[in-house]
Amino acid sequence: MKNLSIGMFDSGVGGLTVLKEVKNLLPMENIVYLGDTARVPYGNRSPQTIIRYAMESSLFLLTKGIKILVIACNTSSAIALKILSKKLPIPVIGVIEPAAKTAVMTTKTNKIGIIGTKATIKSKAYERSIKELKPNMEVISKPCPLFVPIVEEGLEKDEVAFIMAEKYLREFRDSGIDTLIMGCTHYPILEDVIKKVVGEHVNIINTGKETAKDVEKCLKEKGILKTKGKGLCQFYVTDAPETFKEIGGRFLKSQISTVKYIKSLDFKDIIFRR
Ligand code: DGL
C-alpha cells in the first residue's frame, strides 16, 4: 500500500503548483498527475459537467494504482469533493479547506480576499469553509476567468498578465484585506503579478502549500506514508503533451521527461486500454 502513488488531477498545468509542494514535502512519494488539457478551462462550466469530469479523472487515476486522491483544482474541489469522497474507495483531499484554515489563522483584520474561477466563486465553498471556522470573518470574492488561459498559454510574464491583474484586483487595494487566497491552482504561477497589484502588505495564500501538509497528515494517520526511496512522477494529459511539457517544466524548474497523451477519459476506453 505504501508504495502506491498519490493521484492528482487538474484541468491543466495549474495542479502542478500543488504537485510541486507535495513533492517538496514528501520527496519519497510517487505521484501520478493528470491534466485534462483537452477540456480546460473547467471554471466556466456547470456543476454537472465539473462533477462528470472529476469522476472520469478520478477513475482514470484509480487504474494507475493510487492510495490517495488529491483534487489539485479548486473548481473541482468546490463542486465535486463531497461526491468523490463518498464514491471513491480511497481518501480524497481537496484544496479549499486547507487554504481556508490558514487564512483564518493568519488574518489580523478579519477580512479575507478570495480569487478564483467563476464556478469556485459562485459555489461559495470558501465562504462556507471560512465562516464555519470563524463566523465573524468578512470575505470579498472576485472571479478572474482570464487568468487560467493566460497561464495555459505561458503568458505569465507578458504585459497581458499585468493588464488583467490590474483590472481584476485593483479593488482589493483599499478594501482592508490583509490576506488573499489564490483560490485556483493556476494562480500561483501569477503570484508575482498578483502581489504587485494588491500590495506587499497582503499575505497571499497558495492552496498547494497548505494542501501538501494535509496530504502528509492523512498518509501518516493511515500508516501509508512512504518513507524510503526516491519518488517518481508520471504525467498524463488529454491534449497537447508538448505544450504541457514546456510550460510545466518551466514552472517546476526541472525538465519533465515524459508526458503521456490519453485520447479519452471515458471509463469504457480506460478499462479497454488497460
Ligand atoms: N486550476 C483549476 C482551479 O483551481 C481549474 C481552472 C480552470 O480550468 O478553469 O480552479
CSV table of C-alpha atoms and ligand atoms in Angstrom, one decimal:
chain,number,residue,atom,x,y,z
A,1,MET,CA,0.0,0.0,0.0
A,2,LYS,CA,2.8,2.5,1.0
A,3,ASN,CA,4.3,2.1,-2.5
A,4,LEU,CA,1.2,3.0,-4.3
A,5,SER,CA,1.1,6.6,-5.7
A,6,ILE,CA,-0.5,9.8,-4.8
A,7,GLY,CA,-3.0,10.6,-7.6
A,8,MET,CA,-3.7,14.3,-8.6
A,9,PHE,CA,-5.7,15.9,-11.3
A,10,ASP,CA,-6.5,19.4,-12.6
A,11,SER,CA,-7.8,20.8,-15.8
A,12,GLY,CA,-4.3,21.6,-17.0
A,13,VAL,CA,-0.9,22.8,-15.7
A,14,GLY,CA,-2.3,24.6,-12.6
A,15,GLY,CA,-2.3,21.5,-10.4
A,16,LEU,CA,1.5,21.4,-10.8
A,17,THR,CA,1.5,24.2,-8.2
A,18,VAL,CA,0.1,21.5,-5.8
A,19,LEU,CA,2.4,18.8,-7.1
A,20,LYS,CA,5.4,21.0,-6.5
A,21,GLU,CA,4.5,21.5,-2.8
A,22,VAL,CA,3.7,17.8,-2.3
A,23,LYS,CA,6.9,16.8,-3.9
A,24,ASN,CA,8.9,19.2,-1.7
A,25,LEU,CA,7.3,18.0,1.4
A,26,LEU,CA,7.2,14.3,0.5
A,27,PRO,CA,10.0,13.6,-1.9
A,28,MET,CA,9.8,9.8,-1.4
A,29,GLU,CA,6.3,9.6,-2.7
A,30,ASN,CA,5.4,8.5,-6.3
A,31,ILE,CA,2.9,10.9,-7.9
A,32,VAL,CA,0.6,10.3,-10.9
A,33,TYR,CA,-0.6,13.6,-12.4
A,34,LEU,CA,-3.4,14.1,-14.9
A,35,GLY,CA,-4.0,17.4,-16.7
A,36,ASP,CA,-7.3,17.3,-18.6
A,37,THR,CA,-5.9,19.8,-21.1
A,38,ALA,CA,-8.5,18.9,-23.8
A,39,ARG,CA,-11.2,20.3,-21.6
A,40,VAL,CA,-9.5,23.3,-19.8
A,41,PRO,CA,-10.9,25.6,-18.5
A,42,TYR,CA,-13.2,23.9,-16.0
A,43,GLY,CA,-14.1,27.2,-14.3
A,44,ASN,CA,-16.8,28.4,-16.7
A,45,ARG,CA,-18.6,25.1,-16.8
A,46,SER,CA,-21.8,23.9,-15.0
A,47,PRO,CA,-21.6,21.8,-11.7
A,48,GLN,CA,-22.9,18.7,-13.6
A,49,THR,CA,-20.1,18.9,-16.1
A,50,ILE,CA,-17.4,19.6,-13.5
A,51,ILE,CA,-18.6,16.6,-11.5
A,52,ARG,CA,-18.6,14.3,-14.6
A,53,TYR,CA,-15.0,15.5,-15.4
A,54,ALA,CA,-13.9,15.0,-11.8
A,55,MET,CA,-15.4,11.5,-11.8
A,56,GLU,CA,-13.7,10.5,-15.1
A,57,SER,CA,-10.3,11.8,-14.0
A,58,SER,CA,-10.5,10.0,-10.6
A,59,LEU,CA,-11.5,6.7,-12.2
A,60,PHE,CA,-8.6,7.0,-14.7
A,61,LEU,CA,-6.2,7.7,-11.8
A,62,LEU,CA,-7.5,4.7,-9.8
A,63,THR,CA,-6.5,2.4,-12.7
A,64,LYS,CA,-2.9,3.7,-12.1
A,65,GLY,CA,-2.7,2.3,-8.5
A,66,ILE,CA,-3.2,5.3,-6.2
A,67,LYS,CA,-3.6,5.2,-2.4
A,68,ILE,CA,-4.9,8.8,-2.0
A,69,LEU,CA,-6.5,11.3,-4.4
A,70,VAL,CA,-5.6,15.0,-4.3
A,71,ILE,CA,-8.0,17.2,-6.2
A,72,ALA,CA,-5.4,19.7,-7.4
A,73,CYS,CA,-8.1,22.0,-8.7
A,74,ASN,CA,-10.2,24.5,-6.7
A,75,THR,CA,-13.1,24.3,-9.1
A,76,SER,CA,-13.4,20.5,-8.8
A,77,SER,CA,-12.8,20.7,-5.0
A,78,ALA,CA,-15.6,23.3,-4.6
A,79,ILE,CA,-18.1,21.3,-6.6
A,80,ALA,CA,-17.1,17.6,-6.5
A,81,LEU,CA,-15.2,16.9,-3.2
A,82,LYS,CA,-18.2,15.6,-1.4
A,83,ILE,CA,-19.3,13.2,-4.1
A,84,LEU,CA,-15.8,11.9,-4.8
A,85,SER,CA,-15.2,11.3,-1.1
A,86,LYS,CA,-18.4,9.3,-0.9
A,87,LYS,CA,-17.8,7.3,-4.1
A,88,LEU,CA,-14.1,6.5,-4.1
A,89,PRO,CA,-12.5,3.7,-2.0
A,90,ILE,CA,-9.5,5.8,-1.0
A,91,PRO,CA,-9.1,9.1,1.0
A,92,VAL,CA,-9.8,12.2,-1.1
A,93,ILE,CA,-8.2,15.6,-0.2
A,94,GLY,CA,-9.4,18.9,-1.7
A,95,VAL,CA,-7.6,22.2,-1.8
A,96,ILE,CA,-10.2,24.5,-0.2
A,97,GLU,CA,-10.4,23.6,3.4
A,98,PRO,CA,-6.6,23.7,4.0
A,99,ALA,CA,-6.3,27.2,2.5
A,100,ALA,CA,-9.4,28.5,4.3
A,101,LYS,CA,-7.9,27.2,7.6
A,102,THR,CA,-4.6,29.0,7.1
A,103,ALA,CA,-6.4,32.2,6.0
A,104,VAL,CA,-8.5,32.3,9.2
A,105,MET,CA,-5.4,31.6,11.3
A,106,THR,CA,-3.3,34.4,9.7
A,107,THR,CA,-5.7,37.3,9.2
A,108,LYS,CA,-5.5,40.2,11.7
A,109,THR,CA,-8.1,42.4,10.1
A,110,ASN,CA,-10.6,39.5,9.8
A,111,LYS,CA,-11.1,40.5,6.2
A,112,ILE,CA,-10.1,37.9,3.6
A,113,GLY,CA,-10.0,38.2,-0.2
A,114,ILE,CA,-10.6,35.2,-2.5
A,115,ILE,CA,-9.9,35.0,-6.2
A,116,GLY,CA,-10.9,32.0,-8.3
A,117,THR,CA,-12.8,30.8,-11.3
A,118,LYS,CA,-16.4,31.7,-11.9
A,119,ALA,CA,-17.6,28.3,-10.7
A,120,THR,CA,-15.5,28.4,-7.5
A,121,ILE,CA,-16.6,31.9,-6.5
A,122,LYS,CA,-20.2,31.1,-7.4
A,123,SER,CA,-20.2,27.9,-5.3
A,124,LYS,CA,-19.3,30.0,-2.1
A,125,ALA,CA,-17.3,27.0,-0.9
A,126,TYR,CA,-14.6,29.3,0.5
A,127,GLU,CA,-17.1,31.5,2.4
A,128,ARG,CA,-18.7,28.4,3.9
A,129,SER,CA,-15.4,26.9,5.0
A,130,ILE,CA,-14.1,30.2,6.4
A,131,LYS,CA,-17.4,31.1,8.2
A,132,GLU,CA,-17.6,27.6,9.7
A,133,LEU,CA,-14.3,28.2,11.3
A,134,LYS,CA,-14.9,31.8,12.4
A,135,PRO,CA,-18.4,33.2,11.7
A,136,ASN,CA,-17.3,36.9,12.1
A,137,MET,CA,-15.0,36.9,9.1
A,138,GLU,CA,-15.6,39.2,6.2
A,139,VAL,CA,-15.0,37.8,2.8
A,140,ILE,CA,-14.5,39.6,-0.5
A,141,SER,CA,-14.6,37.4,-3.6
A,142,LYS,CA,-13.7,38.0,-7.2
A,143,PRO,CA,-13.7,35.7,-10.2
A,144,CYS,CA,-10.7,36.1,-12.5
A,145,PRO,CA,-11.6,33.9,-15.5
A,146,LEU,CA,-8.9,35.0,-17.9
A,147,PHE,CA,-6.0,34.1,-15.6
A,148,VAL,CA,-6.3,30.4,-16.5
A,149,PRO,CA,-5.9,30.8,-20.3
A,150,ILE,CA,-3.0,33.3,-19.6
A,151,VAL,CA,-1.2,30.6,-17.6
A,152,GLU,CA,-2.0,27.8,-20.0
A,153,GLU,CA,-0.6,29.9,-22.8
A,154,GLY,CA,2.6,30.5,-20.9
A,155,LEU,CA,2.0,34.3,-20.8
A,156,GLU,CA,2.6,34.8,-17.0
A,157,LYS,CA,5.4,37.3,-17.7
A,158,ASP,CA,3.6,39.1,-20.6
A,159,GLU,CA,2.0,42.5,-20.4
A,160,VAL,CA,-1.4,40.9,-20.7
A,161,ALA,CA,-1.0,39.3,-17.3
A,162,PHE,CA,-0.3,42.7,-15.7
A,163,ILE,CA,-3.2,44.4,-17.5
A,164,MET,CA,-5.7,41.7,-16.4
A,165,ALA,CA,-4.4,41.6,-12.8
A,166,GLU,CA,-4.8,45.4,-12.6
A,167,LYS,CA,-8.4,45.1,-14.0
A,168,TYR,CA,-9.4,42.2,-11.7
A,169,LEU,CA,-7.5,43.1,-8.5
A,170,ARG,CA,-7.3,46.8,-8.0
A,171,GLU,CA,-10.5,46.8,-5.9
A,172,PHE,CA,-8.6,44.8,-3.3
A,173,ARG,CA,-6.1,47.6,-2.8
A,174,ASP,CA,-8.2,49.8,-0.4
A,175,SER,CA,-10.5,47.0,0.8
A,176,GLY,CA,-8.9,46.4,4.1
A,177,ILE,CA,-8.0,42.8,3.4
A,178,ASP,CA,-4.7,41.6,4.8
A,179,THR,CA,-5.0,38.0,3.3
A,180,LEU,CA,-5.7,36.9,-0.2
A,181,ILE,CA,-6.4,33.3,-1.1
A,182,MET,CA,-5.4,32.3,-4.6
A,183,GLY,CA,-8.4,30.0,-4.9
A,184,CYS,CA,-7.3,28.5,-8.2
A,185,THR,CA,-4.3,26.3,-8.6
A,186,HIS,CA,-3.2,28.1,-11.8
A,187,TYR,CA,-2.8,31.4,-10.0
A,188,PRO,CA,0.5,30.8,-8.0
A,189,ILE,CA,2.1,30.9,-11.4
A,190,LEU,CA,1.0,34.6,-11.5
A,191,GLU,CA,1.9,35.2,-7.8
A,192,ASP,CA,4.5,38.0,-8.6
A,193,VAL,CA,2.0,39.9,-10.7
A,194,ILE,CA,-0.8,39.4,-8.1
A,195,LYS,CA,1.4,40.7,-5.3
A,196,LYS,CA,2.5,43.7,-7.2
A,197,VAL,CA,-1.2,44.8,-7.8
A,198,VAL,CA,-2.6,44.0,-4.3
A,199,GLY,CA,0.4,45.3,-2.4
A,200,GLU,CA,3.3,43.7,-0.4
A,201,HIS,CA,1.4,44.0,2.9
A,202,VAL,CA,-1.2,41.4,1.8
A,203,ASN,CA,-0.4,37.8,2.8
A,204,ILE,CA,-1.0,35.6,-0.3
A,205,ILE,CA,-2.1,32.1,0.3
A,206,ASN,CA,-1.1,29.3,-2.1
A,207,THR,CA,-3.6,26.4,-1.8
A,208,GLY,CA,-1.0,23.9,-2.8
A,209,LYS,CA,1.3,24.6,0.1
A,210,GLU,CA,-1.5,24.2,2.6
A,211,THR,CA,-2.9,21.1,1.0
A,212,ALA,CA,0.5,19.3,1.0
A,213,LYS,CA,0.5,19.4,4.8
A,214,ASP,CA,-2.9,17.8,4.9
A,215,VAL,CA,-1.8,15.1,2.5
A,216,GLU,CA,1.2,14.3,4.8
A,217,LYS,CA,-1.1,14.2,7.8
A,218,CYS,CA,-3.6,11.9,6.2
A,219,LEU,CA,-0.9,9.5,4.9
A,220,LYS,CA,0.7,9.4,8.4
A,221,GLU,CA,-2.6,8.8,10.1
A,222,LYS,CA,-3.5,5.9,7.7
A,223,GLY,CA,0.0,4.5,8.1
A,224,ILE,CA,0.6,4.6,4.4
A,225,LEU,CA,3.3,7.3,4.2
A,226,LYS,CA,6.3,6.1,2.0
A,227,THR,CA,9.4,6.7,4.0
A,228,LYS,CA,12.1,5.1,1.7
A,229,GLY,CA,13.4,5.6,-1.8
A,230,LYS,CA,13.1,8.4,-4.3
A,231,GLY,CA,9.6,9.3,-5.6
A,232,LEU,CA,8.9,9.3,-9.3
A,233,CYS,CA,6.3,11.5,-11.1
A,234,GLN,CA,4.2,10.3,-14.1
A,235,PHE,CA,2.3,12.8,-16.2
A,236,TYR,CA,-0.7,12.3,-18.3
A,237,VAL,CA,-2.7,14.8,-20.4
A,238,THR,CA,-5.7,14.7,-22.6
A,239,ASP,CA,-4.3,17.1,-25.2
A,240,ALA,CA,-1.1,18.9,-26.3
A,241,PRO,CA,1.6,17.0,-24.3
A,242,GLU,CA,4.4,19.1,-25.8
A,243,THR,CA,2.9,22.4,-24.5
A,244,PHE,CA,2.3,20.8,-21.1
A,245,LYS,CA,5.9,19.7,-21.0
A,246,GLU,CA,7.3,23.1,-21.9
A,247,ILE,CA,5.1,25.2,-19.6
A,248,GLY,CA,5.1,22.6,-16.8
A,249,GLY,CA,8.9,22.1,-17.0
A,250,ARG,CA,9.4,25.9,-16.8
A,251,PHE,CA,7.2,26.2,-13.8
A,252,LEU,CA,8.6,23.2,-11.9
A,253,LYS,CA,12.1,24.4,-12.8
A,254,SER,CA,13.0,20.8,-13.8
A,255,GLN,CA,12.5,19.1,-17.1
A,256,ILE,CA,9.5,16.9,-17.5
A,257,SER,CA,10.9,13.9,-19.4
A,258,THR,CA,7.7,12.2,-20.5
A,259,VAL,CA,4.1,13.3,-20.8
A,260,LYS,CA,1.7,10.6,-22.0
A,261,TYR,CA,-1.2,11.5,-24.1
A,262,ILE,CA,-4.6,9.8,-23.3
A,263,LYS,CA,-7.2,10.0,-26.0
A,264,SER,CA,-10.3,9.6,-23.9
A,265,LEU,CA,-11.2,9.7,-20.2
A,266,ASP,CA,-14.4,7.7,-21.0
A,267,PHE,CA,-14.3,4.8,-18.5
A,268,LYS,CA,-15.0,2.2,-21.1
A,269,ASP,CA,-12.0,3.3,-23.1
A,270,ILE,CA,-9.8,3.3,-19.9
A,271,ILE,CA,-10.8,-0.3,-19.0
A,272,PHE,CA,-10.4,-1.5,-22.5
A,273,ARG,CA,-6.9,0.1,-22.9
A,274,ARG,CA,-5.5,-1.5,-19.7
B,1,DGL,N1,-6.8,25.1,-11.7
B,1,DGL,C1,-8.2,24.9,-11.6
B,1,DGL,C2,-8.7,25.5,-10.3
B,1,DGL,O1,-8.0,25.5,-9.3
B,1,DGL,C3,-9.0,25.0,-12.8
B,1,DGL,C4,-9.1,26.2,-13.6
B,1,DGL,C5,-10.0,26.1,-14.8
B,1,DGL,O2,-9.8,25.1,-15.5
B,1,DGL,O3,-10.8,26.9,-15.0
B,1,DGL,O4,-9.8,26.0,-10.3
